[in-house]
Short mmCIF file of C-alpha atoms and ligand atoms in Angstrom, two decimals:
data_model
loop_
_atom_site.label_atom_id
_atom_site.label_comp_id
_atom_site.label_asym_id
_atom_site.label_seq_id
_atom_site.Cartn_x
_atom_site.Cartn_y
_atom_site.Cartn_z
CA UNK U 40 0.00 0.00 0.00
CA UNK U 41 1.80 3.56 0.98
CA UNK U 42 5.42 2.97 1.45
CA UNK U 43 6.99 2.91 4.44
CA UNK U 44 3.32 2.34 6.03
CA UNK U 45 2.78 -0.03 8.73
CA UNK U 46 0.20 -0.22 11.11
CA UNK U 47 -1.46 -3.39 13.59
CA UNK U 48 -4.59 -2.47 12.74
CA UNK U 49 -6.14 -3.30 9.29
CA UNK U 50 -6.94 -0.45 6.85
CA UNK U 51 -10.76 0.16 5.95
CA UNK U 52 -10.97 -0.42 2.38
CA UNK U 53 -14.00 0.74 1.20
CA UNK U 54 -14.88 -0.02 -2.32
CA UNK U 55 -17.69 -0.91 -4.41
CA UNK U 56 -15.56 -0.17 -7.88
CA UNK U 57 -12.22 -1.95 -7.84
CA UNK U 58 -10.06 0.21 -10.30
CA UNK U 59 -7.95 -2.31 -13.17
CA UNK U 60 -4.39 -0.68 -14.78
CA UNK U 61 -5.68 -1.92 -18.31
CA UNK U 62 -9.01 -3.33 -20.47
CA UNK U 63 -7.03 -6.41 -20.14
CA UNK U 64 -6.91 -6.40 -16.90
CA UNK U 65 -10.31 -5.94 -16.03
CA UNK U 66 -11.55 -8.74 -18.85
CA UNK U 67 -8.92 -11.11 -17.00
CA UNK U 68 -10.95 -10.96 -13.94
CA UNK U 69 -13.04 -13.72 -12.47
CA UNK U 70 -14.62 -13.63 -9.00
CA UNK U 71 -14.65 -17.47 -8.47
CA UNK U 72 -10.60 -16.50 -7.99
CA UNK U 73 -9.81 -15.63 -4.20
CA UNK U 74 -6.18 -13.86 -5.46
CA UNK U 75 -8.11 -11.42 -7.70
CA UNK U 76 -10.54 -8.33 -6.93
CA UNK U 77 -13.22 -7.73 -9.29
CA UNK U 78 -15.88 -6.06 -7.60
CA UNK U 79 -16.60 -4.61 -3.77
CA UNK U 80 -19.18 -7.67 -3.19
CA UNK U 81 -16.54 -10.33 -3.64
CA UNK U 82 -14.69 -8.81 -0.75
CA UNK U 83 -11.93 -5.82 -0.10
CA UNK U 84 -8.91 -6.43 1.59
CA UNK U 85 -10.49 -5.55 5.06
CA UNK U 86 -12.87 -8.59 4.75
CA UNK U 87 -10.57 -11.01 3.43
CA UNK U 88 -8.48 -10.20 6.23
CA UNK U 89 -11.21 -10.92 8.72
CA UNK U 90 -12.13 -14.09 6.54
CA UNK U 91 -8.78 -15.79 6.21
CA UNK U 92 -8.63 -15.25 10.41
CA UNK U 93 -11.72 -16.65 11.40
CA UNK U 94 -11.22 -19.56 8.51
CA UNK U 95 -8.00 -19.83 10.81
CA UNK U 96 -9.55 -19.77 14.40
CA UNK U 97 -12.13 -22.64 13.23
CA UNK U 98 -10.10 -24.47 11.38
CA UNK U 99 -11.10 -24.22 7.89
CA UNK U 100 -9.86 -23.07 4.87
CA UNK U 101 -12.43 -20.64 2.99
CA UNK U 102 -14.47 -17.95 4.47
CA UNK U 103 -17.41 -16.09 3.45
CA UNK U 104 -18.82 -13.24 4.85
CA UNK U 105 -22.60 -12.53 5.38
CA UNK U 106 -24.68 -9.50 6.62
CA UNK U 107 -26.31 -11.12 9.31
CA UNK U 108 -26.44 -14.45 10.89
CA UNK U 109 -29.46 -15.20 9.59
CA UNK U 110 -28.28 -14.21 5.97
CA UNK U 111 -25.35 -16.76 6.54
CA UNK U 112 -28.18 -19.45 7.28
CA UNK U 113 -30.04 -18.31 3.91
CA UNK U 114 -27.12 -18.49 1.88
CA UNK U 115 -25.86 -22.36 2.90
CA UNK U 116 -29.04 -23.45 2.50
CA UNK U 117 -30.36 -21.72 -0.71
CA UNK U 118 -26.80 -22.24 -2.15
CA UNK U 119 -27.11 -26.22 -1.58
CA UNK U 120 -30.65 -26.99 -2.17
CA UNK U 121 -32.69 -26.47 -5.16
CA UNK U 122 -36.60 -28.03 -5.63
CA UNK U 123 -37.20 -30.98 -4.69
CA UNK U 124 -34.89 -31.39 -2.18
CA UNK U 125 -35.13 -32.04 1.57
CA UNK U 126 -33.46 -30.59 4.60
CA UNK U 127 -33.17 -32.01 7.92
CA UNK U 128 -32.95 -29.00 11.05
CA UNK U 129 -32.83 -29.98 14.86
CA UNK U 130 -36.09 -29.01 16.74
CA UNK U 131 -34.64 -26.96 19.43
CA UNK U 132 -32.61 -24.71 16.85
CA UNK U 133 -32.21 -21.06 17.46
CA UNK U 134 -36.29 -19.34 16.19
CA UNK U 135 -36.02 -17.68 13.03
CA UNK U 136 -33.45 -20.58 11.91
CA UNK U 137 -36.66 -22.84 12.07
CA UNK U 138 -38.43 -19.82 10.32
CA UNK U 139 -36.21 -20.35 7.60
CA UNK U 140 -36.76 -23.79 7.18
CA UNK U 141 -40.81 -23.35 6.87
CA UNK U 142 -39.91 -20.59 4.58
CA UNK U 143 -37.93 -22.94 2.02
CA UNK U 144 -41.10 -24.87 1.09
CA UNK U 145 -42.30 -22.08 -1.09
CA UNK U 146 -39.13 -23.06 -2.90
CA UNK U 147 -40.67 -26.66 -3.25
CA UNK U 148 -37.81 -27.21 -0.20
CA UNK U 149 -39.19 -30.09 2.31
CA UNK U 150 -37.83 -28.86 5.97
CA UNK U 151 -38.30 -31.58 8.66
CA UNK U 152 -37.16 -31.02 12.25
CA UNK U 153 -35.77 -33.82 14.54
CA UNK U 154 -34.97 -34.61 17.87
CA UNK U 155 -31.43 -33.08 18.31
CA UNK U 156 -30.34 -35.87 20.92
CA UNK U 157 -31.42 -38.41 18.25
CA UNK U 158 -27.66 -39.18 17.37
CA UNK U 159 -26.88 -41.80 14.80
CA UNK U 160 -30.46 -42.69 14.32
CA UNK U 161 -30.44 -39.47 12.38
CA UNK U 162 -29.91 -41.83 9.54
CA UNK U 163 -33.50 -43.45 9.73
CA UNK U 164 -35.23 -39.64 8.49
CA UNK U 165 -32.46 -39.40 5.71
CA UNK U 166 -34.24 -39.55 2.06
CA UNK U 167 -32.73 -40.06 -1.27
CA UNK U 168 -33.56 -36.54 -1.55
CA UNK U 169 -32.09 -35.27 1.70
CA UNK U 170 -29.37 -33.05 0.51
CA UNK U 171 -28.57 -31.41 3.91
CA UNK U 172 -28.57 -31.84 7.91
CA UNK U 173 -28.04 -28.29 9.66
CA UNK U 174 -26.48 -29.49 12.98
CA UNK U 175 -26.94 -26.53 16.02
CA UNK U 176 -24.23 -26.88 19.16
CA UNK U 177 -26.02 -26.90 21.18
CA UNK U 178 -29.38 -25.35 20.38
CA UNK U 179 -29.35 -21.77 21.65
CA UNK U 180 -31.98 -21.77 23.66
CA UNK U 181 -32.80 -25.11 25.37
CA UNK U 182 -28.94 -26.20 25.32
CA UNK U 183 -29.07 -29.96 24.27
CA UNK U 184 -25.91 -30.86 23.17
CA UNK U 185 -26.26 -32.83 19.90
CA UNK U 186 -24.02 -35.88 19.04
CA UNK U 187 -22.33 -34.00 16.24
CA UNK U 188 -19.62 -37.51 15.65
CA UNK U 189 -22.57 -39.20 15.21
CA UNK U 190 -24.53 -37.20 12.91
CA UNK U 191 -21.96 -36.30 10.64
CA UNK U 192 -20.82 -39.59 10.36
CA UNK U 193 -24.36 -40.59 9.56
CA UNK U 194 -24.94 -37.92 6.86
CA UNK U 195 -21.56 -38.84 5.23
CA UNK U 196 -22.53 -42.40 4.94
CA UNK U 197 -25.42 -41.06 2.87
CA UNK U 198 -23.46 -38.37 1.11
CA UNK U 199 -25.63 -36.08 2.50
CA UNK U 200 -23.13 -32.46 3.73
CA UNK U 201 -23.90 -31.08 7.48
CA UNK U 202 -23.90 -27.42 7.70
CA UNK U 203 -23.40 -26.32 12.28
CA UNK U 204 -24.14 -23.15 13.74
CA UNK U 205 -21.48 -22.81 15.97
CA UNK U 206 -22.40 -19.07 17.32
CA UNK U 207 -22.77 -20.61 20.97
CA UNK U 208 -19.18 -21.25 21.06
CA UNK U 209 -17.93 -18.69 18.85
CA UNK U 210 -15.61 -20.86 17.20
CA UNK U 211 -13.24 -20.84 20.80
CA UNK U 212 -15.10 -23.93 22.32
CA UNK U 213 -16.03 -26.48 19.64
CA UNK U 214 -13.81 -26.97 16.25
CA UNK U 215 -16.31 -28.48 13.43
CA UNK U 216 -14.35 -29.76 11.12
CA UNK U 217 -12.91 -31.51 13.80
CA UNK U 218 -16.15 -33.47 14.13
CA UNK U 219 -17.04 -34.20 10.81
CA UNK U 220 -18.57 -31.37 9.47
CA UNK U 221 -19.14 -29.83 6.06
CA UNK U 222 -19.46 -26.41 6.78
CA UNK U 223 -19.20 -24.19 9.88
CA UNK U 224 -21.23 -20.88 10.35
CA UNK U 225 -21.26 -18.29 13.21
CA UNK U 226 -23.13 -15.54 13.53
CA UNK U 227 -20.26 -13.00 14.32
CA UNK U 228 -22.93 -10.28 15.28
CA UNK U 229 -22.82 -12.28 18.67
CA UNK U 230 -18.91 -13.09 20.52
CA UNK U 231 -16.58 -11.87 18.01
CA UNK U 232 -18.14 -8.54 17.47
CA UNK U 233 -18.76 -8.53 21.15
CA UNK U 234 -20.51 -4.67 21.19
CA UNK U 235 -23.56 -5.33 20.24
CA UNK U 236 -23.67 -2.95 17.28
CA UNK U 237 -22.52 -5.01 14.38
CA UNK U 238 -24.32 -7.89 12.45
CA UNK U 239 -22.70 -9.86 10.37
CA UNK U 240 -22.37 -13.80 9.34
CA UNK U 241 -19.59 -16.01 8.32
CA UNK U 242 -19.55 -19.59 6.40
CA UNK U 243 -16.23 -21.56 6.91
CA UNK U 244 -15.50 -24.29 4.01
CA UNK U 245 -12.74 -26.98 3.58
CA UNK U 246 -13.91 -27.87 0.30
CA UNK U 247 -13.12 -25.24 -2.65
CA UNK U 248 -16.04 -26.54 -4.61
CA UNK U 249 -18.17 -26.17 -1.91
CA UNK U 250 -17.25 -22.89 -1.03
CA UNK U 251 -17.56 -21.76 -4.28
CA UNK U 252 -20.98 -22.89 -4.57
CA UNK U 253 -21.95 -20.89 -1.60
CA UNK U 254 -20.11 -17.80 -3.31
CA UNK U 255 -22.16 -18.29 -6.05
CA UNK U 256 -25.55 -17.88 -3.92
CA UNK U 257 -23.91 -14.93 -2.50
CA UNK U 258 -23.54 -13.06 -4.95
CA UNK U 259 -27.08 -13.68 -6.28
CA UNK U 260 -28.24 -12.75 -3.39
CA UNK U 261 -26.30 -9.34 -3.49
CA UNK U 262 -24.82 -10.01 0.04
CA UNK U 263 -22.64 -7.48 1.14
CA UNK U 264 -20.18 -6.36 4.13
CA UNK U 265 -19.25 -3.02 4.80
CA UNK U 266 -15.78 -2.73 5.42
CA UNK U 267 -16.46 -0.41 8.43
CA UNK U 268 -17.71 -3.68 10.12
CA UNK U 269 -15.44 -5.57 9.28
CA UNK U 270 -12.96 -3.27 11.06
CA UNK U 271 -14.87 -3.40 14.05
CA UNK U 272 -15.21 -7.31 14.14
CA UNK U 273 -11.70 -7.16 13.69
CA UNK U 274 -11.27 -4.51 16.73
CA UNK U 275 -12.33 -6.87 19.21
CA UNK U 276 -11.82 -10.40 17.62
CA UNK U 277 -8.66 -10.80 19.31
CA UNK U 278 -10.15 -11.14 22.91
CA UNK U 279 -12.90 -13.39 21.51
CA UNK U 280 -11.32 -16.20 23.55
CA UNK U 281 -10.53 -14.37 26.57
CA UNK U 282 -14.04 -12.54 27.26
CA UNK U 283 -15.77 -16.32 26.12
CA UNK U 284 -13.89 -17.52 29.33
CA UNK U 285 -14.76 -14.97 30.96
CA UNK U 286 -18.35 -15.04 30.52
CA UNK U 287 -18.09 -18.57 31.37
CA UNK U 288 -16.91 -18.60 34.67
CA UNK U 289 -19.34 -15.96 35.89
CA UNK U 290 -22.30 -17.80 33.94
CA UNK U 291 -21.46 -21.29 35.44
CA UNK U 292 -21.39 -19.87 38.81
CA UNK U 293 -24.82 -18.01 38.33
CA UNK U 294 -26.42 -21.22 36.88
CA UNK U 295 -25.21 -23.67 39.93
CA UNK U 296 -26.39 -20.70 42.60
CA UNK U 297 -30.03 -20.43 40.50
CA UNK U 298 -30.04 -24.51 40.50
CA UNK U 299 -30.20 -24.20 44.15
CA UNK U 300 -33.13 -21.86 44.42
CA UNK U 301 -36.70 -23.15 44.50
CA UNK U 302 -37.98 -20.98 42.04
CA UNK U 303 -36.19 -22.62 39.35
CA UNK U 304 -37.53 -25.83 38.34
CA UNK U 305 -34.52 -26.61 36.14
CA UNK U 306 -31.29 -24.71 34.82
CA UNK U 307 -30.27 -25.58 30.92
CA UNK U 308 -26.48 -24.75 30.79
CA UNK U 309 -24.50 -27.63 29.22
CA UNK U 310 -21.76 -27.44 31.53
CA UNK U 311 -24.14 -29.03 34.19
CA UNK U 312 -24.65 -32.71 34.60
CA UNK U 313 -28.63 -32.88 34.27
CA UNK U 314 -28.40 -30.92 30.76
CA UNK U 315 -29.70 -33.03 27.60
CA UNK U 316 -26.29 -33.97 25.42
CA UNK U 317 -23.86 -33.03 28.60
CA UNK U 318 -22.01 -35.82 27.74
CA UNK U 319 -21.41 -35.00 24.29
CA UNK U 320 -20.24 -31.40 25.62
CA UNK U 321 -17.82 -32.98 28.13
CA UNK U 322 -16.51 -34.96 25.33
CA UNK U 323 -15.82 -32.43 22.67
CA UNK U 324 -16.29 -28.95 23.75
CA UNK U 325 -12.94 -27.12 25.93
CA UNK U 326 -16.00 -24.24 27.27
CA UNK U 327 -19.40 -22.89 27.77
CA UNK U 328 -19.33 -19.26 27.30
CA UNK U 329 -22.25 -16.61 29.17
CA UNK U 330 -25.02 -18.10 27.54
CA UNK U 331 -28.30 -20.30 29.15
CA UNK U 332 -31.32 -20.57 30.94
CA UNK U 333 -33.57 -21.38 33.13
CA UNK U 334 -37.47 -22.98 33.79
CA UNK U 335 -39.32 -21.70 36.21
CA UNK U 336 -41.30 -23.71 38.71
CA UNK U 337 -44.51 -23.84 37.29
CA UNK U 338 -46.52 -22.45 40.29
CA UNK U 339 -45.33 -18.69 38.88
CA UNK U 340 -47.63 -17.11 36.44
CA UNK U 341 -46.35 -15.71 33.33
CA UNK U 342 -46.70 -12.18 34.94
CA UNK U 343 -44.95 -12.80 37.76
CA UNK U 344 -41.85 -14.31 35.70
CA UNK U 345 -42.42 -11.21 33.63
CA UNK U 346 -42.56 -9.25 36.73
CA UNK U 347 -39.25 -10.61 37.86
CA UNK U 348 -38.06 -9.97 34.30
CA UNK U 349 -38.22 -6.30 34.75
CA UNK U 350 -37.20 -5.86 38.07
CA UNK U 351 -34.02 -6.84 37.02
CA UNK U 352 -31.66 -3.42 36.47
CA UNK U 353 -28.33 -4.93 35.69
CA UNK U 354 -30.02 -7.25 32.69
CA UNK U 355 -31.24 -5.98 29.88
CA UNK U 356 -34.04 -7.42 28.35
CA UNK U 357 -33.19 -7.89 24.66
CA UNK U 358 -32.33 -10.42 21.91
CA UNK U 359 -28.78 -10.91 20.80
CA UNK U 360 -25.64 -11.84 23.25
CA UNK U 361 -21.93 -11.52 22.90
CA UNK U 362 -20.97 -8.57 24.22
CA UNK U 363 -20.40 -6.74 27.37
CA UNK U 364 -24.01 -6.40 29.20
CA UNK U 365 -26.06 -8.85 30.78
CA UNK U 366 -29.03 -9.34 28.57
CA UNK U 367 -32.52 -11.96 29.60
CA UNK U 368 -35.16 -13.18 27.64
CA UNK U 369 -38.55 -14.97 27.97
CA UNK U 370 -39.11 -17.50 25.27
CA UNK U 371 -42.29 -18.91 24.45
CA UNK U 372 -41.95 -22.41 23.17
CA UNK U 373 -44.76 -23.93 22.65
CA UNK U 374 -45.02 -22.30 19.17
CA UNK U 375 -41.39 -23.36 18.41
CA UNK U 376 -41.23 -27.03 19.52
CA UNK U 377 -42.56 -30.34 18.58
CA UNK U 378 -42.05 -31.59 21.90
CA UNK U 379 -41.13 -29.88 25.18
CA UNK U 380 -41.85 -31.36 28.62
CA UNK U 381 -41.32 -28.25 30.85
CA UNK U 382 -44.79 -25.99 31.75
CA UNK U 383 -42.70 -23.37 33.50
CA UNK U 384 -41.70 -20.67 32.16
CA UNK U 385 -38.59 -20.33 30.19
CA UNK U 386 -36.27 -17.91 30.26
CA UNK U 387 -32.49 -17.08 28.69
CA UNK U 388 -29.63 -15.19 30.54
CA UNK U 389 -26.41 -14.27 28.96
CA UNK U 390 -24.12 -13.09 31.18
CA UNK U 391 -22.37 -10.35 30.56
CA UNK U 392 -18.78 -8.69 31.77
CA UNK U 393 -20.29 -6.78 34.95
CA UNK U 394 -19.08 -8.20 38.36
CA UNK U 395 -20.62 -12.02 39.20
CA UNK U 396 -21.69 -10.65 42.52
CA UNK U 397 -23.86 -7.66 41.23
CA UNK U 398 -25.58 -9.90 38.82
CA UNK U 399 -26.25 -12.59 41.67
CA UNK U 400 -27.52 -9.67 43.90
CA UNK U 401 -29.72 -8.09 41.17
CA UNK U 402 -31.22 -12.10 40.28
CA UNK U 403 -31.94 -12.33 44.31
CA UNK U 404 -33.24 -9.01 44.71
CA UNK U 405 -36.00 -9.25 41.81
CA UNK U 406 -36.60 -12.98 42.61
CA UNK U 407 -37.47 -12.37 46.18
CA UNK U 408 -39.30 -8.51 45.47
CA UNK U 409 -41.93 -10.59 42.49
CA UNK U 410 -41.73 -14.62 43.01
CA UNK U 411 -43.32 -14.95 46.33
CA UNK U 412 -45.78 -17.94 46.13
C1 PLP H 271 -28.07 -14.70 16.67
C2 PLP H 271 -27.98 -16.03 16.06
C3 PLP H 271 -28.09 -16.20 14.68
C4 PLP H 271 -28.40 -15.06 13.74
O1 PLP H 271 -27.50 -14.03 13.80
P1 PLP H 271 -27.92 -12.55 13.37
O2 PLP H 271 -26.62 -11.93 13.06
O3 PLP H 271 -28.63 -11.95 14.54
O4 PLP H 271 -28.79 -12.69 12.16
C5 PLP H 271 -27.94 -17.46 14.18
N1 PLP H 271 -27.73 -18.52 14.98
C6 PLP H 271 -27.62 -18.41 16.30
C7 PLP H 271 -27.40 -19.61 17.12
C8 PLP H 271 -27.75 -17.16 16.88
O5 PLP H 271 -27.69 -17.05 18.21
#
């Protein structure tokens, strides 16, 4: 770039036109080749910097970068499946991720949902038609921890690819390709941005071919990063690891102190024995991260848990995690699940970077103040 220039943090390269030195040049170019630039959609050095490192931190070898979370979801699965096809998505997956699946049968998609502790029984739903098992570790907001060996394994006996969500461990606590998998997506809007002002996807390939394929839907789905994100993911993706076990500790010691109180009926964290999956989490994840939550006893009423909700003051009450506040959530599953044993209601913590003993106190404080029996 300018001579004598150096500087730790990456330049913001901004561009939409990328300028050629000749017509020949510019007729050379093709965006299916990572070396070249041909146009700002197919990436700027900022986001190729930020690809290459989180293809790094996960393990893979070919990133792509999305606007959202969500849009990574959309791409993988509209870049793999065409009419006709069939795609398999764990019941407890994170809400509009089972949106999407309902949404890709006005494609002539068939979405069908199983049991995410199913394991290699998986095999039993596959079709001739199944092209594609979206795996999520574990499921954001019930917390079984799938068998992902198992499925994998499963699917590649079928030649069937797996596509995980791995946003609950931001790439720090699990390793997918480790395990068999495909593809690996995060939603970087959540740990690696970690301020809770930036969305923005990734999809992590080993396979060229199949990362092409994805690039392909991509760009015919005009998805773009700005490359003032990407600086900003890039800000704070160095500490990704260090804040993850940070929020950790403080959220495993909140969920054993709520498993002792009798307003909870159960705590979901899959650090804790009783969780659905735990083994599979013992066995292959190295952390847990600020994310769970809780049932209530079913004695409360939904306006006392709501109550309790909002007498918090240290927790915000928001969608989203990954960053620096304490946030909680009701969620209503009913509408989300096939099957769900638990009447109480449910409801998510993340916990955030403020001192363990203030969020304990501000729990106790709004627990005792609205759940009185
Ligand atoms: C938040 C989230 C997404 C979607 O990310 P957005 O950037 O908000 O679209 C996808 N999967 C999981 C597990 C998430 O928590």
């Amino acid at each position: 770039m300018l001579a004598g220039w150096d500087a730790l943090a990456a330049p913001v390269t901004r561009a939409a036109t990328v300028v050629h030195p000749s017509t020949a040049s510019l007729r050379a170019v093709d965006w299916r080749k990572p070396a070249q630039w041909s146009y700002g959609i197919h990436g700027t050095p900022v986001s190729r910097t930020l690809g290459a490192r989180l293809a790094a931190l996960e393990g893979g070898d070919h990133a792509l970068l999305q606007p959202s979370g969500l849009a990574a979801i959309v791409n993988i699965s509209l870049g793999l499946l065409q009419q006709g096809d069939d795609v398999l998505i764990p019941d407890n997956v994170y809400g509009p991720s089972r949106e999407h699946g309902d949404w890709l049968r006005k494609f002539g998609i068939s979405a069908r949902y199983y049991d995410p502790l199913m394991g290699a029984d998986i095999a039993r739903l596959i079709q001739p038609n199944t092209r594609l098992i979206w795996i999520e570790a574990p499921g954001s907001v019930t917390m079984e921890v799938p068998d992902v060996r198992a499925i994998t394994s499963a699917a590649r006996a079928h030649g069937v690819h797996t596509a995980l969500d791995n946003t609950w461990s931001a790439g720090v606590a699990f390793k997918p390709f480790d395990h068999g998998c495909d593809i690996s997506m995060q939603a970087l809007t959540k740990y690696p941005s970690g301020g809770s002002d930036v969305l923005m996807g990734v999809t992590i390939t080993r396979d060229y071919d199949l990362h092409l394929k994805l690039k392909r839907a991509r760009m015919m789905l005009g998805f773009n990063v700005s490359a003032d994100d990407c600086a900003l993911v890039l800000r704070n993706l160095p500490s990704t690891a260090l804040r993850y076990a940070a929020h950790g500790r403080s959220a495993l010691a909140i969920a054993h102190w709520l498993k002792m109180r009798s307003e909870i009926e159960k705590v979901l964290h899959p650090a804790l024995p009783d969780c659905g999956g735990h083994a599979h989490w013992k066995r292959d994840f190295s952390g847990s991260g600020g994310l769970f939550s809780v049932v209530f006893n079913a004695a409360f009423t939904q306006a006392q848990t709501d109550a309790f909700i909002e007498g918090l003051t240290l927790f915000k009450i928001g969608f989203s995690w990954g960053g620096a506040h304490s946030l909680v959530a009701p969620y209503e599953l009913s509408a989300e699940r096939n099957t769900w044993p638990h009447r109480g209601a449910l409801v998510r913590f993340f916990i955030g970077l403020e001192e363990e003993n203030d969020l304990r106190a501000d729990l106790e404080h709004s627990m005792a103040r609205h759940l009185t029996a």
